[in-house]
Tab-separated table of C-alpha atoms in Angstrom:
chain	number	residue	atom	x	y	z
A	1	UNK	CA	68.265	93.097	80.602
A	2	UNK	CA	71.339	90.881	80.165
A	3	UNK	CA	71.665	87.498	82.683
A	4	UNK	CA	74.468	88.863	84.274
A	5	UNK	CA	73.123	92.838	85.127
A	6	UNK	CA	69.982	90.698	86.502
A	7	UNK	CA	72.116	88.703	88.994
A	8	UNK	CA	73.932	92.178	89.596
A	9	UNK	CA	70.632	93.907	90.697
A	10	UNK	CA	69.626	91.080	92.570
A	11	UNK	CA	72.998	91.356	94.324
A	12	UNK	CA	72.782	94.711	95.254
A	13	UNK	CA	69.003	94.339	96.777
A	14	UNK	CA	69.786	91.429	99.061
A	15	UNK	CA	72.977	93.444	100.129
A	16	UNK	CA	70.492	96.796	100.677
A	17	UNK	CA	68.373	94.703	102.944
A	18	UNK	CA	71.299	92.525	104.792
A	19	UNK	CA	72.790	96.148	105.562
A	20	UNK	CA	69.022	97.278	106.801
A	21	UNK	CA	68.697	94.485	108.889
A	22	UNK	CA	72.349	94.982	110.384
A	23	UNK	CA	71.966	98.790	110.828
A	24	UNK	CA	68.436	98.009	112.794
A	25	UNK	CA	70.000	95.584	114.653
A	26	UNK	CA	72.847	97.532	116.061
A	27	UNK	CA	70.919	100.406	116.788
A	28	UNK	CA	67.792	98.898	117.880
A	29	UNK	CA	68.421	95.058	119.137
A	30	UNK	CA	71.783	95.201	120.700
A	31	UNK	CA	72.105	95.889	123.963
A	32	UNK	CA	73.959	99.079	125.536
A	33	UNK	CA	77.144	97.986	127.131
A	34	UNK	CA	77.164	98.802	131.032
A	35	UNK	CA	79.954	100.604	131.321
A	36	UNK	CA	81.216	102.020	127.783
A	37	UNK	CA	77.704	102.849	127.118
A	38	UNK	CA	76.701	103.653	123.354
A	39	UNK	CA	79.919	104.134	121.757
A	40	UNK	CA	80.683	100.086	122.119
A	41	UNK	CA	78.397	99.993	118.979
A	42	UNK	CA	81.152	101.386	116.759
A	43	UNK	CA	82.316	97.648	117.649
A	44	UNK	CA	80.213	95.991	114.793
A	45	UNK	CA	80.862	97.510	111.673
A	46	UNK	CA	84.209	98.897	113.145
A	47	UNK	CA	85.233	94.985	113.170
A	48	UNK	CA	83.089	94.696	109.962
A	49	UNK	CA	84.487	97.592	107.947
A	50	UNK	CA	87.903	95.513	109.138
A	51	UNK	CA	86.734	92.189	107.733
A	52	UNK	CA	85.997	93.669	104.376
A	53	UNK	CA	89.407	95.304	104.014
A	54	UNK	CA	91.266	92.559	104.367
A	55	UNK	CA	88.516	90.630	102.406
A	56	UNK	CA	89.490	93.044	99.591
A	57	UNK	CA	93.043	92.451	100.057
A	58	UNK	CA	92.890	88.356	99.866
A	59	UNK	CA	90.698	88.805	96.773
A	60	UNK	CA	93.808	90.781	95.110
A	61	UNK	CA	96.475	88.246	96.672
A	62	UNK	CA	93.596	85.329	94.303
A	63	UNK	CA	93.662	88.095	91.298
A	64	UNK	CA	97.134	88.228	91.255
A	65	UNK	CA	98.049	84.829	91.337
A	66	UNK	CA	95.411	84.340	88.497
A	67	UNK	CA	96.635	87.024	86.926
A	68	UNK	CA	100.247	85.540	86.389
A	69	UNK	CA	99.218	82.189	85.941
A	70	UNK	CA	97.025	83.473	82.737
A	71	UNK	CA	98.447	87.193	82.121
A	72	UNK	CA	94.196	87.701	81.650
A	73	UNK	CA	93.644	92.002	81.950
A	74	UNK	CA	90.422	91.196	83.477
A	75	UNK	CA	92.100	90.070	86.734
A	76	UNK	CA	94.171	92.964	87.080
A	77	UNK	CA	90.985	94.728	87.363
A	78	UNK	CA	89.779	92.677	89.987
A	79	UNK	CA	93.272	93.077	91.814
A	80	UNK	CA	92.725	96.809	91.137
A	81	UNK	CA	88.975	97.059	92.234
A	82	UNK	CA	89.763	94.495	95.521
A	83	UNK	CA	92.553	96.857	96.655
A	84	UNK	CA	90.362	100.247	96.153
A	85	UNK	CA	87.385	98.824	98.218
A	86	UNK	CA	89.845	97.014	100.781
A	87	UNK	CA	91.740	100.417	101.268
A	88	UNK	CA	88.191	102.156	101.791
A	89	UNK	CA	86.955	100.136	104.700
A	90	UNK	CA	90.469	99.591	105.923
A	91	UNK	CA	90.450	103.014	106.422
A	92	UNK	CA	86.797	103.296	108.189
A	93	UNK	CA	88.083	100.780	110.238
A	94	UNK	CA	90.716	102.895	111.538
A	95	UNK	CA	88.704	106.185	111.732
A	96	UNK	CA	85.711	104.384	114.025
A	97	UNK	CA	88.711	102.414	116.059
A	98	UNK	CA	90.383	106.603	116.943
A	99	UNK	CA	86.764	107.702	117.892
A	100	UNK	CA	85.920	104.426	119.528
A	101	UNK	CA	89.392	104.826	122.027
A	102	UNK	CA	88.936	109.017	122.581
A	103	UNK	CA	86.509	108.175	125.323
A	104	UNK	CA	87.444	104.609	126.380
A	105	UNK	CA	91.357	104.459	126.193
A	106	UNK	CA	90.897	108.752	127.137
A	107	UNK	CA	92.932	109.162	123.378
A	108	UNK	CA	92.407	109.425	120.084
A	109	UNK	CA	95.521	107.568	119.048
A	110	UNK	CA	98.476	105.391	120.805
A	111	UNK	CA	101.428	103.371	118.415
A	112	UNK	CA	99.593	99.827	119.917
A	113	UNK	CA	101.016	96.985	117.531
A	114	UNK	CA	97.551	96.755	115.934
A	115	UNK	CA	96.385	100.424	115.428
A	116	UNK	CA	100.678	100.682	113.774
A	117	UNK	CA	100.340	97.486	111.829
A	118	UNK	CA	96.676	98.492	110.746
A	119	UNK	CA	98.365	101.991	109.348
A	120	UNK	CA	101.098	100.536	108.176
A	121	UNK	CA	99.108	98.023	105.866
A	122	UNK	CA	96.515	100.815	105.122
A	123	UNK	CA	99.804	102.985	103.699
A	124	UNK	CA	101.330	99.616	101.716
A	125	UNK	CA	98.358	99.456	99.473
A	126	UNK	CA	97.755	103.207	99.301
A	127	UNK	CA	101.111	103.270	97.940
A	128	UNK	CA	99.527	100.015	95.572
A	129	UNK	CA	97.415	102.445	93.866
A	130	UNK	CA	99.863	105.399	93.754
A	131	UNK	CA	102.905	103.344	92.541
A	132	UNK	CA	100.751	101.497	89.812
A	133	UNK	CA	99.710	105.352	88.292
A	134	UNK	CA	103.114	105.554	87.364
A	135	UNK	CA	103.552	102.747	84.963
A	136	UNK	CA	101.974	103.196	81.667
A	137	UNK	CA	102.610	99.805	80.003
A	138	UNK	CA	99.466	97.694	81.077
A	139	UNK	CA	101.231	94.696	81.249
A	140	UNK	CA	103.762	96.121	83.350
A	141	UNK	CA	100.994	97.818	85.106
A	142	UNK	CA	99.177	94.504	86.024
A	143	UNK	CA	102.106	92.420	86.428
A	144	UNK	CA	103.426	94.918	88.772
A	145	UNK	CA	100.050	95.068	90.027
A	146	UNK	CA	99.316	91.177	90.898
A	147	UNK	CA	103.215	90.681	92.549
A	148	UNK	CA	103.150	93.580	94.620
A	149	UNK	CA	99.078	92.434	96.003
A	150	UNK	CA	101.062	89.109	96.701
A	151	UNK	CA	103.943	90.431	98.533
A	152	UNK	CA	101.881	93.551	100.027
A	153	UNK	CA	99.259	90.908	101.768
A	154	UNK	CA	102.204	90.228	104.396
A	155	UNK	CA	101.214	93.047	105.764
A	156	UNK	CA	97.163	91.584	106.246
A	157	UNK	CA	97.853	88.679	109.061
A	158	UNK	CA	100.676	90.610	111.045
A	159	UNK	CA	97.265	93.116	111.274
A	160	UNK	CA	95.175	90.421	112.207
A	161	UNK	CA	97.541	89.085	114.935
A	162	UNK	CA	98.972	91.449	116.169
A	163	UNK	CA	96.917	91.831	119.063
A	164	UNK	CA	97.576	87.968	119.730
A	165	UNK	CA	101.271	87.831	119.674
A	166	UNK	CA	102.303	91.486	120.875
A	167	UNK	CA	101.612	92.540	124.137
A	168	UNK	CA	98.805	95.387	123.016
A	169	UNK	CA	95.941	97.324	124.732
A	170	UNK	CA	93.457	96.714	121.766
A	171	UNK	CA	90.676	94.429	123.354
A	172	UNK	CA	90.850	90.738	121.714
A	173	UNK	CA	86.768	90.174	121.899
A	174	UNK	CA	86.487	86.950	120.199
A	175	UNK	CA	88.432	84.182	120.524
A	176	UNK	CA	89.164	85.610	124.483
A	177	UNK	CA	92.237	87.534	125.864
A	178	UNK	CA	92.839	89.622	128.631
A	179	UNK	CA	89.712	91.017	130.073
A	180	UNK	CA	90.933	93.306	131.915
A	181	UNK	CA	92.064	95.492	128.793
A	182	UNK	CA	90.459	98.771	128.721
A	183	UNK	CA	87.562	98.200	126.521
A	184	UNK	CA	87.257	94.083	126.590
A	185	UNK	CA	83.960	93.053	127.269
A	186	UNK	CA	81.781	89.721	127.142
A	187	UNK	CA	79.151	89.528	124.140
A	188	UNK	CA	75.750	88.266	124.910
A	189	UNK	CA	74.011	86.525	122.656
A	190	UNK	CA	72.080	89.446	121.077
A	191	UNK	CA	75.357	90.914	120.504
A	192	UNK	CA	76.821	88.207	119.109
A	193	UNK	CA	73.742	87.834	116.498
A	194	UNK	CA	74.638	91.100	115.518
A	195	UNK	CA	78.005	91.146	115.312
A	196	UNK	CA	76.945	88.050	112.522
A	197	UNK	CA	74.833	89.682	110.815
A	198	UNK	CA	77.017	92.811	110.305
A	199	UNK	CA	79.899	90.429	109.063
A	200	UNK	CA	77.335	89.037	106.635
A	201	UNK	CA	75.968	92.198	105.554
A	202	UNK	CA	79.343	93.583	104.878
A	203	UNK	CA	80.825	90.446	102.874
A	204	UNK	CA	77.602	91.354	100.704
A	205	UNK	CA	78.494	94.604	100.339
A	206	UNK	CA	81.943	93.779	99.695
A	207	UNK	CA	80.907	91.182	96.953
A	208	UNK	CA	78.599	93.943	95.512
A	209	UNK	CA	81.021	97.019	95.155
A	210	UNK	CA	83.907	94.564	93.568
A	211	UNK	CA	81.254	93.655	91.051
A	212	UNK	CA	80.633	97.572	89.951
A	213	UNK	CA	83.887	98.286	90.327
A	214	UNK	CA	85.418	95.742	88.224
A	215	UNK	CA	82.367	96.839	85.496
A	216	UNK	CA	83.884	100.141	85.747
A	217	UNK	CA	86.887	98.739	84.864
A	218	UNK	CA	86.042	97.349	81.755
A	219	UNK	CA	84.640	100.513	80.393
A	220	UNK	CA	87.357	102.380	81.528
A	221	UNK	CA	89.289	99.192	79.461
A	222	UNK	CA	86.738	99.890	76.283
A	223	UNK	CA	87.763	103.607	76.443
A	224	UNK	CA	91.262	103.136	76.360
A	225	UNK	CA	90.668	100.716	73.594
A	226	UNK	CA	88.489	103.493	71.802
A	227	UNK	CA	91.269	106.217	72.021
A	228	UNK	CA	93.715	103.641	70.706
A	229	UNK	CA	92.061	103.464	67.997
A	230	UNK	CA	91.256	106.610	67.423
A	231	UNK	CA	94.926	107.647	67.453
A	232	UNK	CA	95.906	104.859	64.899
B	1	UNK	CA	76.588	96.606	142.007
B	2	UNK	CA	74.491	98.254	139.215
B	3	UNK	CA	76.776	100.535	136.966
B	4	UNK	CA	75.484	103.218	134.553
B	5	UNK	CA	76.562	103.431	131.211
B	6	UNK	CA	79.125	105.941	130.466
B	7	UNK	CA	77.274	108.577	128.027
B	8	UNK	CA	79.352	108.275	124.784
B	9	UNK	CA	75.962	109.081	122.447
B	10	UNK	CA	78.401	111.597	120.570
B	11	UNK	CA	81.147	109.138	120.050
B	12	UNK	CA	78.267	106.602	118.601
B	13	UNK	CA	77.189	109.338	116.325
B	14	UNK	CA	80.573	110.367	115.065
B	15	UNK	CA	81.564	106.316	114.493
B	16	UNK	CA	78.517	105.849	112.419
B	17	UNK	CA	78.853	109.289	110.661
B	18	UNK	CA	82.377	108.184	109.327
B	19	UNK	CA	80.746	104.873	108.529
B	20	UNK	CA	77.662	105.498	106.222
B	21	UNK	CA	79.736	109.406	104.978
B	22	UNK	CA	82.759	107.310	103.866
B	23	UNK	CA	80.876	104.651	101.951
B	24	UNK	CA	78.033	106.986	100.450
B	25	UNK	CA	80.951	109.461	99.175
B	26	UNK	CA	83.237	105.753	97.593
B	27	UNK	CA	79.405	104.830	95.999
B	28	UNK	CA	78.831	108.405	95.087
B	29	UNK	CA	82.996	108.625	93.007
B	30	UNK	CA	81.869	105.482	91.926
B	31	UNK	CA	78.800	106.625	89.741
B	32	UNK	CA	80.401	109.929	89.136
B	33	UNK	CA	83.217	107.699	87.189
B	34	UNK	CA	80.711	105.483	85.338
B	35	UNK	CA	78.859	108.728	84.180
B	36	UNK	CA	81.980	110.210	83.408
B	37	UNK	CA	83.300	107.275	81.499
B	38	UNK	CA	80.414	106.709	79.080
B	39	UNK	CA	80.241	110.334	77.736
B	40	UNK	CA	83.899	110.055	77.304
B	41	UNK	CA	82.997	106.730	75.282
B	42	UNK	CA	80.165	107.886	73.358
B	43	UNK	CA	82.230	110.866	72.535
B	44	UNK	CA	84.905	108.891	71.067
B	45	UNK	CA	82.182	106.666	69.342
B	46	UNK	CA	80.741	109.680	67.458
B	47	UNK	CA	84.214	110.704	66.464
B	48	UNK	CA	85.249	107.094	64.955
B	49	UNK	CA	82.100	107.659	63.433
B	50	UNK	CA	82.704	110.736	62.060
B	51	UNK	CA	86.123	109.218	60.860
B	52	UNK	CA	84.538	106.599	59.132
């Protein structure tokens, strides 16, 4: 087995067991919230699945910048793998954040400046993948590609503080904010250990998907190359 | 004054549902590309081959 597929594996396993340890802690060590009950849960890899999108979309905003500065086709596919796994748990952010407010905000969905800034950057890089289909020069494609991760990342810290600078009814639980907002609440120190190790666990994960997906790249790359070939 | 948890076990279930179903079906399009991709490629190997 090559150097690199060993570090891969050995990736993936520490990832397996961060995400054990984080699923057994939020089901098992946190505590139950005492008044939203069990659904306060959702919290951790709600704000997790969060983290890594955005995670995603800062490693495209790197890709693309390296990308122009070298015009290397490796770090479009980085760009390109970043943005699919970012749009992912962007999106299972939003889904858990809907089920998390039907019985706490008594709705499945309000236009709050962060759930409409958090669909609103979810749609600019759907569009990313959509728009970049439709361009079959690859170096248009990837130039295309690495500007519009640069410019589409504007999108990433109006997200982020939104619920700091707009007056919103999405709880702000760390860093403080109004407490009396529907859903706030104080994290002990169990929760907060959890809340850690779900962050952790997910920046694994994150690291570990780009990896596979950017491998996937290349043989999708060596194909190409293959039916280039063949056609010449 | 002791308050009891509201009972939002079905809410908990459905978040974590859409958690774990979302990534196992992204893992699950992942491998189905990477199988996908190397029959295309050892396909097209067996026809340069076969050119050759």
């Amino acid at each position: 087995m090559k150097a690199r597929s060993r570090v891969l594996l050995g990736l993936d396993v520490v990832t397996l067991l961060v995400m054990a340890a984080a699923t057994y802690m939020v089901f098992i060590y946190a505590p139950v919230e005492r008044t939203m009950g069990l659904v306060q849960k959702v919290f951790y890899f709600h704000v997790a699945a969060g983290w890594t999108g955005m995670l995603g979309f800062l490693a495209a905003v790197v890709a693309g910048i390296a990308y122009l500065a070298t015009r290397k086709s490796s770090w479009d596919l980085v760009g390109l793998g970043a943005i699919e796994i970012g749009l992912v748990f962007a999106l299972i952010n939003i889904i858990t954040g809907s089920i998390w407010a039907r019985p706490i905000w008594n709705t499945w969905w309000t236009w709050d400046p962060r759930l409409t800034t958090a669909t609103i950057m979810e749609l600019v890089y759907a569009a990313y993948l959509m728009l970049r289909q439709g361009i079959e020069d690859p170096e248009r494609r990837a130039r295309f590609g690495a500007v519009y991760a640069i410019v589409g990342f504007i999108s990433v810290p109006l997200t982020f503080f939104s619920i700091r600078i707009y007056r919103t009814i999405h709880p702000v639980v760390i860093g403080g904010g109004d407490p009396t907002v529907s859903g706030s609440f104080s994290m002990t120190p169990a929760m907060g250990a959890t809340f850690g190790v779900a962050l952790v666990a997910f920046s694994f994960l994150f690291a570990s998907l780009l990896w596979h997906r950017i491998r996937l790249g290349q043989l999708g790359a060596q194909v190409e190359q293959l039916k280039l070939k063949l056609m010449h | 004054m002791e308050t009891t948890p509201a009972n939002t076990l079905g809410y908990f279930i459905a978040g974590y549902t859409v958690i774990f179903g979302t990534m196992l079906v992204y893992l699950v399009s992942l491998v189905v590309r990477h199988r996908n991709l190397m029959q295309e490629k050892r396909m097209l190997e067996d026809l340069e081959k076969e050119k050759k």
